[in-house]
XYZ file of C-alpha atoms in Angstrom:
315
model
C 31.869 -23.633 -54.829
C 29.126 -21.447 -56.189
C 26.543 -23.643 -54.373
C 28.344 -23.269 -51.068
C 28.435 -19.483 -51.517
C 24.736 -19.397 -52.293
C 23.885 -21.500 -49.269
C 26.060 -19.366 -47.037
C 24.342 -16.146 -48.272
C 20.937 -17.771 -47.680
C 21.960 -18.739 -44.151
C 23.242 -15.241 -43.365
C 20.017 -13.730 -44.755
C 17.830 -16.025 -42.703
C 19.831 -15.139 -39.518
C 19.411 -11.439 -40.318
C 15.657 -11.850 -40.939
C 15.400 -13.769 -37.629
C 17.194 -11.056 -35.675
C 15.121 -8.293 -37.288
C 11.948 -10.231 -36.452
C 12.957 -10.675 -32.847
C 13.837 -6.914 -32.500
C 10.542 -6.019 -34.038
C 8.668 -8.220 -31.643
C 10.442 -6.782 -28.684
C 9.762 -3.241 -29.878
C 6.059 -4.124 -30.415
C 5.648 -5.738 -26.954
C 7.529 -3.000 -25.157
C 5.290 -0.341 -26.751
C 2.354 -1.975 -24.848
C 4.137 -2.867 -21.669
C 7.628 -1.438 -20.934
C 8.485 -4.465 -18.825
C 8.293 -7.476 -21.106
C 7.188 -10.684 -19.308
C 9.129 -13.716 -20.418
C 8.113 -17.314 -20.350
C 10.385 -20.209 -21.347
C 9.682 -19.807 -25.015
C 10.265 -16.044 -25.083
C 13.375 -16.486 -22.922
C 14.880 -18.894 -25.437
C 13.853 -16.751 -28.426
C 14.873 -13.299 -27.119
C 17.920 -14.157 -24.934
C 19.380 -17.544 -25.802
C 18.993 -17.315 -29.582
C 21.984 -15.849 -31.278
C 23.034 -13.507 -32.902
C 21.766 -10.658 -30.773
C 22.496 -6.915 -31.258
C 20.649 -5.727 -28.158
C 21.153 -5.911 -24.442
C 18.481 -7.360 -22.185
C 17.999 -6.634 -18.466
C 15.958 -9.319 -16.752
C 14.404 -9.111 -13.241
C 13.740 -12.481 -11.674
C 11.031 -12.157 -9.168
C 8.198 -13.811 -7.268
C 5.098 -11.521 -7.229
C 2.369 -14.009 -6.346
C 0.683 -13.184 -3.028
C 1.326 -16.684 -1.653
C 5.138 -16.113 -2.083
C 4.932 -13.353 0.497
C 7.876 -11.495 -1.014
C 7.446 -7.818 0.011
C 10.741 -6.726 -1.321
C 9.844 -8.239 -4.738
C 6.956 -5.842 -5.036
C 9.100 -2.873 -3.966
C 11.883 -3.802 -6.499
C 9.300 -4.363 -9.199
C 7.826 -0.867 -8.700
C 11.263 0.737 -9.032
C 12.202 -1.507 -11.969
C 8.949 -0.627 -13.766
C 9.629 3.101 -13.235
C 13.002 2.685 -14.871
C 11.576 0.671 -17.767
C 8.782 3.291 -18.389
C 11.366 6.147 -18.273
C 13.421 4.348 -20.949
C 10.532 3.225 -23.250
C 8.883 6.586 -23.450
C 12.064 8.703 -23.493
C 13.131 10.491 -26.686
C 16.404 8.526 -26.623
C 14.674 5.108 -26.760
C 16.462 2.629 -29.026
C 16.249 -1.070 -29.689
C 19.711 -1.681 -28.204
C 18.207 -2.199 -24.737
C 15.080 -3.842 -23.396
C 13.778 -4.385 -19.858
C 12.135 -7.801 -19.122
C 11.053 -9.904 -16.130
C 10.566 -13.555 -15.303
C 8.143 -14.479 -12.515
C 8.888 -17.694 -10.655
C 5.331 -18.997 -11.047
C 5.591 -18.684 -14.841
C 9.264 -19.424 -15.324
C 10.494 -21.885 -12.666
C 12.485 -23.808 -15.316
C 14.409 -20.616 -16.070
C 15.191 -20.148 -12.368
C 16.533 -23.712 -12.274
C 18.520 -23.308 -15.514
C 20.304 -20.224 -14.020
C 20.548 -21.830 -10.589
C 18.692 -19.057 -8.918
C 17.443 -19.894 -5.430
C 16.075 -16.547 -4.318
C 14.329 -13.434 -5.555
C 14.550 -10.646 -6.550
C 17.598 -10.917 -8.850
C 18.392 -8.496 -11.704
C 20.701 -9.743 -14.447
C 22.183 -8.160 -17.602
C 22.479 -10.223 -20.729
C 24.989 -8.397 -22.994
C 24.558 -8.179 -26.714
C 28.020 -9.816 -27.237
C 29.985 -12.096 -25.078
C 29.197 -13.960 -21.941
C 27.824 -12.568 -18.769
C 30.335 -11.427 -16.117
C 30.135 -11.091 -12.393
C 29.328 -7.414 -12.737
C 26.242 -8.271 -14.807
C 24.397 -9.120 -11.592
C 22.908 -6.131 -9.841
C 23.987 -5.964 -6.203
C 20.751 -5.143 -4.413
C 22.327 -5.096 -0.910
C 25.129 -2.708 -1.784
C 23.446 -0.409 -4.277
C 19.862 -0.300 -2.957
C 16.573 -0.856 -4.849
C 15.940 2.629 -6.184
C 15.347 3.125 -9.913
C 18.219 5.640 -9.969
C 20.600 3.084 -8.617
C 19.499 0.445 -11.196
C 19.810 3.088 -13.853
C 23.407 3.885 -12.846
C 24.280 0.159 -13.034
C 22.622 -0.185 -16.436
C 24.700 2.636 -17.732
C 27.824 0.931 -16.390
C 26.977 -2.300 -18.170
C 25.437 -1.003 -21.471
C 26.722 2.617 -21.798
C 23.007 3.609 -22.188
C 22.016 6.487 -19.954
C 18.368 6.339 -18.734
C 16.943 9.449 -17.066
C 14.459 8.260 -14.401
C 11.161 10.043 -14.609
C 8.760 9.591 -11.757
C 5.047 10.397 -11.715
C 4.129 13.565 -9.780
C 4.269 13.050 -6.021
C 1.958 15.431 -4.135
C 2.913 14.125 -0.704
C 5.595 16.767 -0.029
C 3.267 19.564 -1.136
C 0.518 18.333 1.176
C 2.995 17.983 4.110
C 4.242 21.484 3.534
C 0.582 22.762 3.385
C -0.264 20.998 6.614
C 2.979 22.440 8.249
C 2.157 25.986 7.148
C -1.493 25.526 8.234
C -0.244 24.402 11.690
C 2.169 27.331 12.013
C -0.513 29.850 10.906
C -3.021 28.309 13.421
C -0.482 28.549 16.205
C 0.310 32.160 15.449
C -3.370 32.978 15.253
C -4.105 31.362 18.651
C -1.124 33.017 20.215
C -2.118 36.375 18.953
C 0.695 38.913 19.121
C 2.679 36.964 21.612
C 5.652 35.254 20.058
C 7.514 34.683 23.303
C 7.249 30.966 22.889
C 9.795 31.269 19.981
C 12.352 32.333 22.528
C 11.953 29.327 24.774
C 15.198 27.325 24.505
C 13.462 24.026 25.413
C 11.407 24.067 22.196
C 14.508 24.622 20.046
C 16.491 22.077 22.066
C 13.839 19.332 21.530
C 13.511 20.148 17.827
C 17.337 20.074 17.341
C 17.582 16.694 19.089
C 14.769 15.175 17.032
C 16.517 16.274 13.861
C 19.869 14.903 15.071
C 18.269 11.594 16.036
C 16.700 11.342 12.591
C 19.942 12.115 10.690
C 22.244 10.001 12.782
C 19.828 6.942 12.469
C 20.338 6.822 8.729
C 17.045 8.418 7.543
C 18.742 10.325 4.650
C 20.624 7.171 3.532
C 17.303 5.270 3.499
C 15.620 8.069 1.489
C 18.304 7.967 -1.154
C 18.588 4.185 -1.382
C 14.893 3.328 -1.077
C 15.496 0.499 1.446
C 12.619 -1.764 2.609
C 11.005 -1.499 6.042
C 12.089 -5.065 7.070
C 12.914 -8.381 5.559
C 10.656 -11.547 5.750
C 12.469 -14.812 5.143
C 10.501 -16.780 2.497
C 11.382 -20.166 3.914
C 11.068 -19.663 7.726
C 8.640 -16.691 7.723
C 10.946 -14.894 10.189
C 10.968 -11.109 10.066
C 14.372 -9.289 10.392
C 14.332 -5.685 11.468
C 18.141 -5.326 11.499
C 20.200 -6.091 8.418
C 23.176 -8.343 9.069
C 25.501 -6.471 6.636
C 27.401 -3.186 6.992
C 26.425 -1.931 3.567
C 22.602 -2.047 3.995
C 19.968 -1.208 6.622
C 16.161 -1.314 6.969
C 13.770 1.460 7.848
C 12.756 -0.311 11.051
C 16.438 -0.465 12.023
C 16.737 3.323 11.787
C 13.817 3.690 14.115
C 15.433 1.291 16.617
C 18.770 3.265 16.426
C 16.966 6.570 16.780
C 15.100 5.276 19.824
C 18.269 3.988 21.430
C 20.145 7.252 20.839
C 17.198 9.122 22.285
C 17.193 7.101 25.481
C 20.957 7.468 25.908
C 20.598 11.284 25.523
C 17.763 11.287 28.028
C 20.092 9.366 30.456
C 22.739 12.053 30.159
C 20.122 14.738 30.769
C 19.011 12.976 33.927
C 22.571 12.838 35.160
C 23.223 16.453 34.291
C 20.001 17.726 35.922
C 20.350 15.703 39.157
C 23.022 17.893 40.862
C 20.984 21.108 40.213
C 18.850 20.366 43.251
C 21.043 18.653 45.854
C 18.371 19.189 48.534
C 16.030 16.948 46.746
C 16.338 13.398 48.085
C 15.362 11.984 44.735
C 18.288 13.606 42.869
C 20.543 10.734 43.745
C 18.205 8.138 42.422
C 17.729 10.267 39.301
C 21.443 10.297 38.747
C 21.678 6.525 39.140
C 18.718 6.037 36.833
C 20.322 8.186 34.155
C 23.594 6.232 34.476
C 21.734 2.987 34.228
C 19.901 4.048 31.026
C 23.239 5.172 29.434
C 25.055 1.898 30.292
C 22.109 -0.324 29.304
C 21.232 1.279 25.955
C 24.829 1.962 24.956
C 25.308 -1.805 25.355
C 22.364 -2.306 23.007
C 23.898 0.103 20.553
C 27.187 -1.801 20.607
C 25.349 -5.070 20.169
C 23.636 -3.757 17.051
C 26.982 -2.530 15.720
C 28.500 -6.042 16.369
C 25.545 -7.563 14.367
C 26.486 -5.413 11.376
C 30.239 -5.691 11.778
C 30.931 -9.321 12.722
C 34.563 -8.781 13.536
C 34.030 -5.933 16.077
C 35.539 -7.239 19.371
C 34.076 -4.832 21.996
C 30.917 -4.991 24.094
C 29.663 -3.632 27.368
C 26.987 -5.653 29.162
C 26.153 -8.068 26.405
């Protein structure tokens, strides 16, 4: 009985030493690179080996140029921003680590987890088995570091404040805008009559409305990609097939379609103002044709994103 007790204590001690050693290795690697790259051996050691008192978030990706995975690079940038924010924060602890597996260095891991596409972000909890919620929903949540951080908090109860490097783009754009306004005022002299021209304000208002109704603000918050290139067929998709996601190119298409529809209504509204003009009738017909044609395009795009929508116009 004494021998069994001694052996049990030795076993428990060896397990504790093994766990402490793995935690120390993770801490050491993460101090050099916040996103720890895993191969098959490290995956078995840090994730599959039990016990484990830390959670691990793993991004499965394909960053090699020959893989032609643009979204992989975009997600990797956001994921790295989150990992750096956590590693160099004052609240950093060894209860959470951020790692990644690249397909070209971990194909066996992809096969073991039955992953057939990338990028995929999974959470491996400290205790218990993975649940459905431990897979990050890129399509629904977006690819921004803030969105991933919110999901991490839901799964681990660890709050990570995303800290991004300084972005001088906004300051430069504001400077250019102020320079343009100052130059305009200087050229115009004391005459500010152009500010009272309703056409300028009407065009400006319409451009802002087209930008907002096309989803630009949503895209800015979610950090969506410009388009999607299918890795197998090489086909580029500019319109996302789901109702919970959209691409930047898609917002440009929607804004253009809305703009043409608005132009068509303007043509129909302006045509009766000069009934003596023989072209006014054709102007009215042309405006009506633009409205009908491009509203049909808008409905077709809507049906692509909402498969059960039953209505259409021309096609």
